[in-house]
PDB file of C-alpha atoms and ligand atoms in Angstrom:
ATOM      1  CA  MET A  28      11.137   1.869 -20.906  1.00  0.00           C
ATOM      2  CA  PRO A  29       9.711  -0.696 -22.753  1.00  0.00           C
ATOM      3  CA  CYS A  30       8.280  -3.577 -20.384  1.00  0.00           C
ATOM      4  CA  GLU A  31       9.043  -6.630 -22.339  1.00  0.00           C
ATOM      5  CA  ASP A  32      12.656  -6.279 -21.926  1.00  0.00           C
ATOM      6  CA  GLN A  33      12.243  -7.167 -18.127  1.00  0.00           C
ATOM      7  CA  GLN A  34       9.729 -10.429 -17.564  1.00  0.00           C
ATOM      8  CA  VAL A  35       7.608 -10.087 -14.591  1.00  0.00           C
ATOM      9  CA  SER A  36       6.093 -13.304 -13.371  1.00  0.00           C
ATOM     10  CA  VAL A  37       3.682 -11.843 -10.425  1.00  0.00           C
ATOM     11  CA  GLY A  38       2.034  -8.326  -9.922  1.00  0.00           C
ATOM     12  CA  ARG A  39      -0.558  -7.450  -7.319  1.00  0.00           C
ATOM     13  CA  PHE A  40      -3.144  -5.843  -5.753  1.00  0.00           C
ATOM     14  CA  ALA A  41      -3.384  -5.333  -2.237  1.00  0.00           C
ATOM     15  CA  PRO A  42      -6.976  -3.343  -0.985  1.00  0.00           C
ATOM     16  CA  SER A  43      -7.994  -2.742   2.461  1.00  0.00           C
ATOM     17  CA  PRO A  44     -11.514  -3.667   3.033  1.00  0.00           C
ATOM     18  CA  THR A  45     -12.441  -0.723   4.292  1.00  0.00           C
ATOM     19  CA  GLY A  46     -15.320   0.783   2.431  1.00  0.00           C
ATOM     20  CA  MET A  47     -15.826   1.191  -1.540  1.00  0.00           C
ATOM     21  CA  LEU A  48     -13.423   1.658  -3.709  1.00  0.00           C
ATOM     22  CA  HIS A  49     -12.898   4.743  -4.997  1.00  0.00           C
ATOM     23  CA  ILE A  50     -11.619   5.713  -8.332  1.00  0.00           C
ATOM     24  CA  GLY A  51      -8.028   6.500  -6.690  1.00  0.00           C
ATOM     25  CA  ASN A  52      -8.024   3.159  -5.742  1.00  0.00           C
ATOM     26  CA  LEU A  53      -9.587   1.957  -9.019  1.00  0.00           C
ATOM     27  CA  ARG A  54      -6.456   3.647 -11.177  1.00  0.00           C
ATOM     28  CA  THR A  55      -3.843   1.947  -8.961  1.00  0.00           C
ATOM     29  CA  GLY A  56      -5.673  -0.947  -9.568  1.00  0.00           C
ATOM     30  CA  LEU A  57      -5.618  -0.271 -13.040  1.00  0.00           C
ATOM     31  CA  ALA A  58      -2.100   0.211 -13.344  1.00  0.00           C
ATOM     32  CA  ALA A  59      -1.007  -2.483 -11.163  1.00  0.00           C
ATOM     33  CA  TRP A  60      -3.149  -5.058 -13.676  1.00  0.00           C
ATOM     34  CA  LEU A  61      -1.620  -3.034 -16.628  1.00  0.00           C
ATOM     35  CA  PHE A  62       2.152  -3.501 -15.306  1.00  0.00           C
ATOM     36  CA  ALA A  63       0.828  -7.027 -15.065  1.00  0.00           C
ATOM     37  CA  ARG A  64      -0.592  -7.653 -17.519  1.00  0.00           C
ATOM     38  CA  ALA A  65       1.545  -6.099 -20.443  1.00  0.00           C
ATOM     39  CA  ALA A  66       4.348  -8.185 -19.008  1.00  0.00           C
ATOM     40  CA  ARG A  67       2.408 -11.175 -19.536  1.00  0.00           C
ATOM     41  CA  SER A  68       2.571 -11.866 -15.712  1.00  0.00           C
ATOM     42  CA  ARG A  69       0.091 -13.353 -12.593  1.00  0.00           C
ATOM     43  CA  PHE A  70      -2.278 -10.859 -11.414  1.00  0.00           C
ATOM     44  CA  LEU A  71      -2.967 -11.348  -7.616  1.00  0.00           C
ATOM     45  CA  LEU A  72      -6.045 -10.128  -5.184  1.00  0.00           C
ATOM     46  CA  ARG A  73      -4.909 -10.052  -1.551  1.00  0.00           C
ATOM     47  CA  PHE A  74      -7.337  -8.325   0.754  1.00  0.00           C
ATOM     48  CA  GLU A  75      -5.471  -6.290   3.808  1.00  0.00           C
ATOM     49  CA  ASP A  76      -8.316  -6.762   6.549  1.00  0.00           C
ATOM     50  CA  LEU A  77      -6.448  -7.061   9.413  1.00  0.00           C
ATOM     51  CA  ASP A  78      -7.389  -4.000  11.143  1.00  0.00           C
ATOM     52  CA  SER A  79     -10.746  -4.994  12.218  1.00  0.00           C
ATOM     53  CA  ALA A  80     -11.813  -1.702  13.800  1.00  0.00           C
ATOM     54  CA  THR A  81     -11.940  -0.291  10.165  1.00  0.00           C
ATOM     55  CA  VAL A  82     -12.875  -3.826   8.175  1.00  0.00           C
ATOM     56  CA  GLN A  83     -15.948  -3.906   6.629  1.00  0.00           C
ATOM     57  CA  ALA A  84     -17.843  -7.211   5.900  1.00  0.00           C
ATOM     58  CA  GLU A  85     -19.397  -6.072   2.776  1.00  0.00           C
ATOM     59  CA  HIS A  86     -16.600  -4.822   0.978  1.00  0.00           C
ATOM     60  CA  PHE A  87     -14.622  -7.783   0.117  1.00  0.00           C
ATOM     61  CA  GLU A  88     -17.426  -8.665  -2.312  1.00  0.00           C
ATOM     62  CA  SER A  89     -18.200  -4.652  -3.600  1.00  0.00           C
ATOM     63  CA  GLN A  90     -14.344  -4.748  -4.215  1.00  0.00           C
ATOM     64  CA  ARG A  91     -14.060  -7.675  -5.953  1.00  0.00           C
ATOM     65  CA  ARG A  92     -17.249  -6.903  -7.707  1.00  0.00           C
ATOM     66  CA  ASP A  93     -15.936  -3.272  -8.704  1.00  0.00           C
ATOM     67  CA  LEU A  94     -12.776  -4.904 -10.244  1.00  0.00           C
ATOM     68  CA  GLU A  95     -15.132  -7.036 -12.144  1.00  0.00           C
ATOM     69  CA  ILE A  96     -16.772  -4.375 -13.588  1.00  0.00           C
ATOM     70  CA  LEU A  97     -14.066  -2.757 -14.996  1.00  0.00           C
ATOM     71  CA  GLY A  98     -12.415  -5.951 -16.282  1.00  0.00           C
ATOM     72  CA  LEU A  99      -9.371  -6.168 -13.862  1.00  0.00           C
ATOM     73  CA  THR A 100      -9.321  -9.860 -13.594  1.00  0.00           C
ATOM     74  CA  TRP A 101      -7.236 -11.737 -10.912  1.00  0.00           C
ATOM     75  CA  ASP A 102      -5.827 -15.071 -10.890  1.00  0.00           C
ATOM     76  CA  GLY A 103      -6.321 -17.375  -8.313  1.00  0.00           C
ATOM     77  CA  GLU A 104      -8.295 -16.797  -5.297  1.00  0.00           C
ATOM     78  CA  ALA A 105      -8.020 -13.770  -3.115  1.00  0.00           C
ATOM     79  CA  VAL A 106      -5.616 -13.760  -0.268  1.00  0.00           C
ATOM     80  CA  LEU A 107      -6.904 -12.671   3.085  1.00  0.00           C
ATOM     81  CA  GLN A 108      -4.200 -11.537   5.863  1.00  0.00           C
ATOM     82  CA  SER A 109      -7.050 -12.543   8.451  1.00  0.00           C
ATOM     83  CA  GLU A 110      -6.236 -16.030   7.618  1.00  0.00           C
ATOM     84  CA  ARG A 111      -2.018 -15.844   7.690  1.00  0.00           C
ATOM     85  CA  THR A 112      -1.526 -14.376  11.287  1.00  0.00           C
ATOM     86  CA  GLU A 113       0.285 -18.063  12.500  1.00  0.00           C
ATOM     87  CA  ARG A 114       2.974 -17.053   9.649  1.00  0.00           C
ATOM     88  CA  TYR A 115       3.318 -13.594  10.855  1.00  0.00           C
ATOM     89  CA  GLU A 116       3.472 -14.271  14.730  1.00  0.00           C
ATOM     90  CA  ALA A 117       6.180 -17.358  13.046  1.00  0.00           C
ATOM     91  CA  VAL A 118       8.566 -14.088  11.623  1.00  0.00           C
ATOM     92  CA  LEU A 119       8.333 -12.666  14.414  1.00  0.00           C
ATOM     93  CA  SER A 120       9.215 -15.152  16.886  1.00  0.00           C
ATOM     94  CA  ASP A 121      12.307 -15.851  14.574  1.00  0.00           C
ATOM     95  CA  LEU A 122      13.021 -11.489  14.944  1.00  0.00           C
ATOM     96  CA  ASP A 123      12.527 -11.309  18.812  1.00  0.00           C
ATOM     97  CA  ARG A 124      14.535 -15.117  19.010  1.00  0.00           C
ATOM     98  CA  ALA A 125      17.793 -13.339  16.801  1.00  0.00           C
ATOM     99  CA  GLY A 126      17.459 -10.063  19.410  1.00  0.00           C
ATOM    100  CA  LEU A 127      15.809  -7.893  16.590  1.00  0.00           C
ATOM    101  CA  THR A 128      12.697  -6.249  18.516  1.00  0.00           C
ATOM    102  CA  TYR A 129      12.597  -4.979  21.947  1.00  0.00           C
ATOM    103  CA  PRO A 130       8.925  -3.760  23.589  1.00  0.00           C
ATOM    104  CA  CYS A 131       7.226   0.054  23.146  1.00  0.00           C
ATOM    105  CA  TRP A 132       5.019   1.659  25.862  1.00  0.00           C
ATOM    106  CA  CYS A 133       4.570   5.385  24.413  1.00  0.00           C
ATOM    107  CA  SER A 134       1.658   6.612  23.616  1.00  0.00           C
ATOM    108  CA  ARG A 135       1.077   8.588  20.603  1.00  0.00           C
ATOM    109  CA  ARG A 136       1.449  11.981  22.630  1.00  0.00           C
ATOM    110  CA  GLU A 137       4.713  10.528  24.422  1.00  0.00           C
ATOM    111  CA  ILE A 138       6.295   9.772  20.899  1.00  0.00           C
ATOM    112  CA  ARG A 139       5.377  13.070  19.601  1.00  0.00           C
ATOM    113  CA  GLU A 140       6.235  14.836  22.394  1.00  0.00           C
ATOM    114  CA  ALA A 141       9.617  13.193  22.568  1.00  0.00           C
ATOM    115  CA  ALA A 142       9.768  13.339  18.612  1.00  0.00           C
ATOM    116  CA  SER A 143       9.926  17.251  18.809  1.00  0.00           C
ATOM    117  CA  ALA A 144      12.743  17.698  20.042  1.00  0.00           C
ATOM    118  CA  PRO A 145      15.628  19.395  18.398  1.00  0.00           C
ATOM    119  CA  HIS A 146      17.919  17.500  15.604  1.00  0.00           C
ATOM    120  CA  HIS A 147      14.956  15.014  15.483  1.00  0.00           C
ATOM    121  CA  THR A 148      13.715  13.684  12.143  1.00  0.00           C
ATOM    122  CA  PRO A 149       9.997  14.073  11.712  1.00  0.00           C
ATOM    123  CA  GLY A 150       7.684  11.548  11.625  1.00  0.00           C
ATOM    124  CA  HIS A 151      10.870   8.925  13.474  1.00  0.00           C
ATOM    125  CA  TYR A 152      10.411   7.086  16.537  1.00  0.00           C
ATOM    126  CA  PRO A 153      12.705   8.772  19.140  1.00  0.00           C
ATOM    127  CA  GLY A 154      13.982   5.136  20.655  1.00  0.00           C
ATOM    128  CA  THR A 155      12.658   5.570  24.080  1.00  0.00           C
ATOM    129  CA  CYS A 156      11.578   1.935  24.572  1.00  0.00           C
ATOM    130  CA  ARG A 157      15.339   0.940  23.775  1.00  0.00           C
ATOM    131  CA  ARG A 158      16.355   2.610  26.099  1.00  0.00           C
ATOM    132  CA  LEU A 159      14.776   1.777  29.654  1.00  0.00           C
ATOM    133  CA  SER A 160      16.439   0.394  32.718  1.00  0.00           C
ATOM    134  CA  ARG A 161      15.725  -2.271  33.670  1.00  0.00           C
ATOM    135  CA  ILE A 162      13.098  -0.224  37.157  1.00  0.00           C
ATOM    136  CA  GLU A 163      11.413   1.383  33.930  1.00  0.00           C
ATOM    137  CA  LYS A 164      10.632  -1.232  32.000  1.00  0.00           C
ATOM    138  CA  ARG A 165       9.459  -3.128  35.308  1.00  0.00           C
ATOM    139  CA  GLU A 166       6.831   0.320  35.888  1.00  0.00           C
ATOM    140  CA  ARG A 167       5.717  -0.226  32.508  1.00  0.00           C
ATOM    141  CA  GLU A 168       5.189  -3.929  32.633  1.00  0.00           C
ATOM    142  CA  ALA A 169       3.237  -3.061  35.683  1.00  0.00           C
ATOM    143  CA  SER A 170       1.181  -0.495  34.283  1.00  0.00           C
ATOM    144  CA  GLY A 171      -1.183  -3.473  32.588  1.00  0.00           C
ATOM    145  CA  ARG A 172      -1.124  -1.199  29.331  1.00  0.00           C
ATOM    146  CA  PRO A 173       0.342  -3.927  26.575  1.00  0.00           C
ATOM    147  CA  PRO A 174       2.725  -2.904  24.292  1.00  0.00           C
ATOM    148  CA  ALA A 175       3.973  -2.503  20.954  1.00  0.00           C
ATOM    149  CA  LEU A 176       6.739  -4.665  19.195  1.00  0.00           C
ATOM    150  CA  ARG A 177       9.866  -2.571  17.407  1.00  0.00           C
ATOM    151  CA  LEU A 178      12.191  -3.405  15.093  1.00  0.00           C
ATOM    152  CA  ARG A 179      15.638  -2.983  16.651  1.00  0.00           C
ATOM    153  CA  THR A 180      17.440  -1.081  13.967  1.00  0.00           C
ATOM    154  CA  ASP A 181      20.627   1.007  14.019  1.00  0.00           C
ATOM    155  CA  GLY A 182      18.816   4.460  12.383  1.00  0.00           C
ATOM    156  CA  GLY A 183      20.626   3.971   9.091  1.00  0.00           C
ATOM    157  CA  GLU A 184      19.408   5.057   5.618  1.00  0.00           C
ATOM    158  CA  VAL A 185      18.166   2.490   3.062  1.00  0.00           C
ATOM    159  CA  GLU A 186      18.078   3.374  -0.661  1.00  0.00           C
ATOM    160  CA  ILE A 187      15.213   1.702  -3.016  1.00  0.00           C
ATOM    161  CA  VAL A 188      14.778   2.573  -6.793  1.00  0.00           C
ATOM    162  CA  ASP A 189      11.264   2.706  -7.950  1.00  0.00           C
ATOM    163  CA  ARG A 190      10.348   2.090 -11.691  1.00  0.00           C
ATOM    164  CA  LEU A 191       8.684   5.907 -11.689  1.00  0.00           C
ATOM    165  CA  HIS A 192      10.677   7.936  -8.870  1.00  0.00           C
ATOM    166  CA  GLY A 193      14.121   6.450  -9.245  1.00  0.00           C
ATOM    167  CA  SER A 194      16.486   6.612  -6.428  1.00  0.00           C
ATOM    168  CA  HIS A 195      14.436   6.738  -3.163  1.00  0.00           C
ATOM    169  CA  ARG A 196      16.839   7.078   0.357  1.00  0.00           C
ATOM    170  CA  ALA A 197      15.575   7.646   3.368  1.00  0.00           C
ATOM    171  CA  PRO A 198      16.832   6.588   7.020  1.00  0.00           C
ATOM    172  CA  VAL A 199      14.756   3.743   8.752  1.00  0.00           C
ATOM    173  CA  ASP A 200      13.689   4.102  12.500  1.00  0.00           C
ATOM    174  CA  ASP A 201      12.820   1.416  14.940  1.00  0.00           C
ATOM    175  CA  LEU A 202       9.623   0.760  13.304  1.00  0.00           C
ATOM    176  CA  VAL A 203       6.810  -1.313  14.779  1.00  0.00           C
ATOM    177  CA  LEU A 204       5.902  -5.109  14.023  1.00  0.00           C
ATOM    178  CA  ARG A 205       3.160  -6.002  16.499  1.00  0.00           C
ATOM    179  CA  ARG A 206       0.476  -2.700  17.223  1.00  0.00           C
ATOM    180  CA  GLY A 207      -0.182  -2.790  21.237  1.00  0.00           C
ATOM    181  CA  ASP A 208      -3.533  -4.483  20.409  1.00  0.00           C
ATOM    182  CA  GLY A 209      -1.812  -7.555  18.886  1.00  0.00           C
ATOM    183  CA  THR A 210      -2.342  -6.928  15.233  1.00  0.00           C
ATOM    184  CA  PRO A 211       0.617  -7.385  13.266  1.00  0.00           C
ATOM    185  CA  ALA A 212       1.760  -4.273  12.184  1.00  0.00           C
ATOM    186  CA  TYR A 213       1.725  -3.236   7.721  1.00  0.00           C
ATOM    187  CA  ASN A 214       5.225  -2.795   6.527  1.00  0.00           C
ATOM    188  CA  LEU A 215       5.957  -6.115   8.415  1.00  0.00           C
ATOM    189  CA  VAL A 216       3.180  -8.006   6.738  1.00  0.00           C
ATOM    190  CA  VAL A 217       3.092  -6.567   2.979  1.00  0.00           C
ATOM    191  CA  VAL A 218       6.710  -8.288   3.222  1.00  0.00           C
ATOM    192  CA  ILE A 219       5.992 -11.287   4.426  1.00  0.00           C
ATOM    193  CA  ASP A 220       2.940 -11.792   1.960  1.00  0.00           C
ATOM    194  CA  ASP A 221       4.709 -10.111  -1.326  1.00  0.00           C
ATOM    195  CA  ALA A 222       7.179 -12.730  -0.496  1.00  0.00           C
ATOM    196  CA  ALA A 223       4.812 -15.719   0.429  1.00  0.00           C
ATOM    197  CA  GLN A 224       2.987 -14.984  -2.806  1.00  0.00           C
ATOM    198  CA  GLY A 225       6.226 -14.551  -5.452  1.00  0.00           C
ATOM    199  CA  VAL A 226       5.651 -10.994  -6.089  1.00  0.00           C
ATOM    200  CA  GLU A 227       7.956  -9.509  -7.730  1.00  0.00           C
ATOM    201  CA  GLU A 228       6.430  -6.437  -8.622  1.00  0.00           C
ATOM    202  CA  VAL A 229       4.755  -4.471  -6.284  1.00  0.00           C
ATOM    203  CA  VAL A 230       2.384  -1.511  -8.421  1.00  0.00           C
ATOM    204  CA  ARG A 231       0.660   1.072  -5.536  1.00  0.00           C
ATOM    205  CA  ALA A 232       0.017   4.573  -5.036  1.00  0.00           C
ATOM    206  CA  ASP A 233       2.742   6.944  -3.932  1.00  0.00           C
ATOM    207  CA  ASP A 234       2.000   8.086  -0.259  1.00  0.00           C
ATOM    208  CA  LEU A 235       3.016   4.662   0.586  1.00  0.00           C
ATOM    209  CA  LEU A 236       6.801   5.486  -1.520  1.00  0.00           C
ATOM    210  CA  SER A 237       8.000   6.430   1.990  1.00  0.00           C
ATOM    211  CA  SER A 238       7.243   3.029   3.554  1.00  0.00           C
ATOM    212  CA  THR A 239       9.064   1.321   0.991  1.00  0.00           C
ATOM    213  CA  PRO A 240      12.983   1.684   2.320  1.00  0.00           C
ATOM    214  CA  ARG A 241      11.193   0.509   6.021  1.00  0.00           C
ATOM    215  CA  GLN A 242       9.872  -2.751   3.971  1.00  0.00           C
ATOM    216  CA  ALA A 243      13.512  -3.018   2.185  1.00  0.00           C
ATOM    217  CA  HIS A 244      15.483  -3.321   5.307  1.00  0.00           C
ATOM    218  CA  LEU A 245      12.821  -5.539   6.570  1.00  0.00           C
ATOM    219  CA  MET A 246      13.328  -7.579   3.350  1.00  0.00           C
ATOM    220  CA  ASP A 247      16.730  -7.870   4.207  1.00  0.00           C
ATOM    221  CA  LEU A 248      17.160  -9.434   7.266  1.00  0.00           C
ATOM    222  CA  LEU A 249      14.502 -11.506   6.513  1.00  0.00           C
ATOM    223  CA  GLY A 250      16.537 -12.516   3.585  1.00  0.00           C
ATOM    224  CA  ILE A 251      13.720 -11.657   0.808  1.00  0.00           C
ATOM    225  CA  GLU A 252      14.851 -10.475  -2.296  1.00  0.00           C
ATOM    226  CA  ARG A 253      13.784  -6.822  -3.095  1.00  0.00           C
ATOM    227  CA  PRO A 254      10.671  -6.870  -5.817  1.00  0.00           C
ATOM    228  CA  ARG A 255      10.503  -4.268  -8.495  1.00  0.00           C
ATOM    229  CA  TRP A 256       8.400  -1.282  -6.835  1.00  0.00           C
ATOM    230  CA  ALA A 257       6.412   1.753  -8.858  1.00  0.00           C
ATOM    231  CA  HIS A 258       4.711   3.786  -7.157  1.00  0.00           C
ATOM    232  CA  VAL A 259       1.610   5.963  -8.958  1.00  0.00           C
ATOM    233  CA  PRO A 260       0.404   9.463  -8.182  1.00  0.00           C
ATOM    234  CA  LEU A 261      -2.646   9.714  -5.778  1.00  0.00           C
ATOM    235  CA  VAL A 262      -5.681  11.407  -6.837  1.00  0.00           C
ATOM    236  CA  LEU A 263      -6.438  14.399  -5.338  1.00  0.00           C
ATOM    237  CA  ALA A 264      -9.697  16.349  -4.614  1.00  0.00           C
ATOM    238  CA  HIS A 265     -10.554  19.928  -5.882  1.00  0.00           C
ATOM    239  CA  ASP A 266      -9.477  20.913  -2.254  1.00  0.00           C
ATOM    240  CA  GLY A 267      -6.190  19.172  -2.007  1.00  0.00           C
ATOM    241  CA  ASP A 268      -7.425  16.063  -0.071  1.00  0.00           C
ATOM    242  CA  ARG A 269      -7.495  12.824  -1.111  1.00  0.00           C
ATOM    243  CA  LEU A 270     -10.274  11.416  -3.009  1.00  0.00           C
ATOM    244  CA  ALA A 271     -13.044  11.123   0.044  1.00  0.00           C
ATOM    245  CA  LYS A 272     -17.177   9.976  -0.676  1.00  0.00           C
ATOM    246  CA  ARG A 273     -17.695  13.690   0.614  1.00  0.00           C
ATOM    247  CA  HIS A 274     -16.223  14.535  -2.639  1.00  0.00           C
ATOM    248  CA  GLY A 275     -18.675  13.263  -4.835  1.00  0.00           C
ATOM    249  CA  SER A 276     -19.061  11.113  -6.962  1.00  0.00           C
ATOM    250  CA  VAL A 277     -16.191   8.654  -6.246  1.00  0.00           C
ATOM    251  CA  THR A 278     -17.012   5.026  -7.301  1.00  0.00           C
ATOM    252  CA  ILE A 279     -17.607   3.633  -9.608  1.00  0.00           C
ATOM    253  CA  HIS A 280     -21.626   3.395  -9.104  1.00  0.00           C
ATOM    254  CA  ASP A 281     -21.683   6.698  -8.371  1.00  0.00           C
ATOM    255  CA  ARG A 282     -20.133   6.877 -11.978  1.00  0.00           C
ATOM    256  CA  LEU A 283     -22.707   4.318 -13.579  1.00  0.00           C
ATOM    257  CA  GLY A 284     -25.066   6.220 -11.546  1.00  0.00           C
ATOM    258  CA  LEU A 285     -24.400   9.415 -13.525  1.00  0.00           C
ATOM    259  CA  GLY A 286     -24.171   7.686 -16.979  1.00  0.00           C
ATOM    260  CA  ASP A 287     -20.643   6.312 -17.557  1.00  0.00           C
ATOM    261  CA  SER A 288     -20.053   3.558 -18.828  1.00  0.00           C
ATOM    262  CA  PRO A 289     -17.482   1.198 -17.453  1.00  0.00           C
ATOM    263  CA  GLU A 290     -15.653   1.474 -20.740  1.00  0.00           C
ATOM    264  CA  LYS A 291     -15.661   5.782 -20.420  1.00  0.00           C
ATOM    265  CA  VAL A 292     -14.486   4.770 -16.708  1.00  0.00           C
ATOM    266  CA  ILE A 293     -11.580   3.077 -18.023  1.00  0.00           C
ATOM    267  CA  GLY A 294     -10.530   5.610 -20.602  1.00  0.00           C
ATOM    268  CA  GLU A 295     -10.205   8.565 -18.347  1.00  0.00           C
ATOM    269  CA  LEU A 296      -8.174   6.477 -16.078  1.00  0.00           C
ATOM    270  CA  ALA A 297      -5.798   5.405 -18.582  1.00  0.00           C
ATOM    271  CA  ARG A 298      -5.704   8.955 -19.831  1.00  0.00           C
ATOM    272  CA  SER A 299      -5.308  10.529 -15.639  1.00  0.00           C
ATOM    273  CA  LEU A 300      -2.240   8.011 -16.301  1.00  0.00           C
ATOM    274  CA  GLY A 301      -0.559   9.783 -19.256  1.00  0.00           C
ATOM    275  CA  LEU A 302      -1.301   6.739 -21.683  1.00  0.00           C
ATOM    276  CA  SER A 303      -2.610   7.779 -24.722  1.00  0.00           C
ATOM    277  CA  VAL A 304      -6.029   6.813 -25.343  1.00  0.00           C
ATOM    278  CA  PRO A 305      -8.054   8.455 -28.424  1.00  0.00           C
ATOM    279  CA  GLU A 306     -11.019   6.280 -28.146  1.00  0.00           C
ATOM    280  CA  ASP A 307     -14.006   7.968 -25.837  1.00  0.00           C
ATOM    281  CA  GLU A 308     -14.637   4.315 -23.780  1.00  0.00           C
ATOM    282  CA  ILE A 309     -12.160   1.716 -24.227  1.00  0.00           C
ATOM    283  CA  ARG A 310     -12.264  -2.208 -22.403  1.00  0.00           C
ATOM    284  CA  ALA A 311      -8.937  -2.794 -19.653  1.00  0.00           C
ATOM    285  CA  ALA A 312      -8.194  -5.463 -22.366  1.00  0.00           C
ATOM    286  CA  GLU A 313      -7.759  -3.249 -25.035  1.00  0.00           C
ATOM    287  CA  LEU A 314      -4.929  -1.031 -23.192  1.00  0.00           C
ATOM    288  CA  ILE A 315      -2.612  -4.184 -22.158  1.00  0.00           C
ATOM    289  CA  GLU A 316      -1.075  -4.359 -25.736  1.00  0.00           C
ATOM    290  CA  ARG A 317      -0.340  -0.482 -25.614  1.00  0.00           C
ATOM    291  CA  PHE A 318       0.676   0.405 -22.169  1.00  0.00           C
ATOM    292  CA  ASP A 319       4.096   1.999 -21.984  1.00  0.00           C
ATOM    293  CA  PRO A 320       5.206   2.502 -18.176  1.00  0.00           C
ATOM    294  CA  SER A 321       7.189   5.578 -19.488  1.00  0.00           C
ATOM    295  CA  SER A 322       4.057   7.657 -19.928  1.00  0.00           C
ATOM    296  CA  ILE A 323       2.760   7.311 -16.623  1.00  0.00           C
ATOM    297  CA  ARG A 324       2.749  11.000 -15.190  1.00  0.00           C
ATOM    298  CA  LEU A 325       4.570  11.579 -11.667  1.00  0.00           C
ATOM    299  CA  GLU A 326       1.920  14.422 -11.220  1.00  0.00           C
ATOM    300  CA  PRO A 327      -1.397  13.706  -8.924  1.00  0.00           C
ATOM    301  CA  TRP A 328      -4.746  13.318 -10.522  1.00  0.00           C
ATOM    302  CA  THR A 329      -6.897  16.429  -9.590  1.00  0.00           C
ATOM    303  CA  LEU A 330     -10.472  16.224  -9.942  1.00  0.00           C
ATOM    304  CA  SER A 331     -12.254  19.229 -10.629  1.00  0.00           C
ATOM    305  CA  PRO A 332     -15.609  19.870  -9.017  1.00  0.00           C
ATOM    306  CA  ARG A 333     -17.307  19.426 -12.184  1.00  0.00           C
ATOM    307  CA  GLN A 334     -15.691  15.886 -13.010  1.00  0.00           C
ATOM    308  CA  MET A 335     -17.205  14.674  -9.173  1.00  0.00           C
ATOM    309  CA  THR A 336     -20.501  15.650 -10.248  1.00  0.00           C
ATOM    310  CA  GLU A 337     -21.327  15.347 -13.924  1.00  0.00           C
ATOM    311  CA  PRO A 338     -20.336  12.751 -16.468  1.00  0.00           C
ATOM    312  CA  TRP A 339     -17.741  11.748 -18.079  1.00  0.00           C
TER     313      TRP A 339
HETATM  314  N1  LIG B 404      -3.704  -1.225   1.800  1.00  0.00           N
HETATM  315  C1  LIG B 404      -3.081  -0.822   1.098  1.00  0.00           C
HETATM  316  C2  LIG B 404      -3.962  -0.001   0.298  1.00  0.00           C
HETATM  317  O1  LIG B 404      -5.068  -0.249   0.423  1.00  0.00           O
HETATM  318  C3  LIG B 404      -2.126  -1.215   0.201  1.00  0.00           C
HETATM  319  C4  LIG B 404      -0.578  -1.745   0.994  1.00  0.00           C
HETATM  320  C5  LIG B 404      -0.154  -1.824  -0.457  1.00  0.00           C
HETATM  321  O2  LIG B 404       0.084  -1.956  -1.809  1.00  0.00           O
HETATM  322  O3  LIG B 404       1.488  -2.633  -0.193  1.00  0.00           O
HETATM  323  O4  LIG B 404      -3.867   1.239   0.093  1.00  0.00           O
END
């Protein structure tokens, strides 16, 4: 799959500033950057910082710095979602006016219980609040608990095509558009922001592949053209869990502390993606000409205990 055949003009990386970027985030960032730069596209940085309970102020800067250390440059100023809430609310009002939303008072436990009924699609909202009678609705309103806002869907399947995984179909349920605490939900804002920033190729970790049909459905409703998607595999620790601080030297600073150079880290990340890198150390910019998306491996990269505690 040579990348010259389909020129795209904007790619992006959209980390959540909730901690230091770890090797898995950096590897996704490298892949997103290579897809964009190899296609001579612009590459944008967007901080997904709406979840005020988990965002940590110092990590806007630490994440920028870590990308810079690895030579993953971006174009223009980074965008902060927390500065765009008016836009999200405007789209929510449009969906509301079109009769496509409804309030939902269900707690997580209620959803879990209702969703455990036979013939129910696991992980899907069972539609409880969509079917409330007027009296039930009034009771819930009187409870004082602020409702979430959900999208009204028909539960049909939506198919998306991913550059790495091919076709992926999934039924789309009544997804949350705004949480009960007032925060616009990820699936909504990612769609609005990618469209607003002109993003034509979304490269991100494949734990988000299952959310993509939901996003595609929203795009179709909002008249937004679908981007191309490439979901790259995750990095796992030897215990099979996603990489975390407790596993060892998982940040770029940890790696530098062990004596690995930024070029050594780039070389390892690139090789782990399946790219051919005979050199021991290499700069990100030197990978652009050789980048071939078809060589990207689809299995997760599992780090051994040694890889997490000793120099690469
Ligand atoms: N903010 C998400 C993350 O850090 C990425 C979302 C996306 O790329 O669409 O995992």
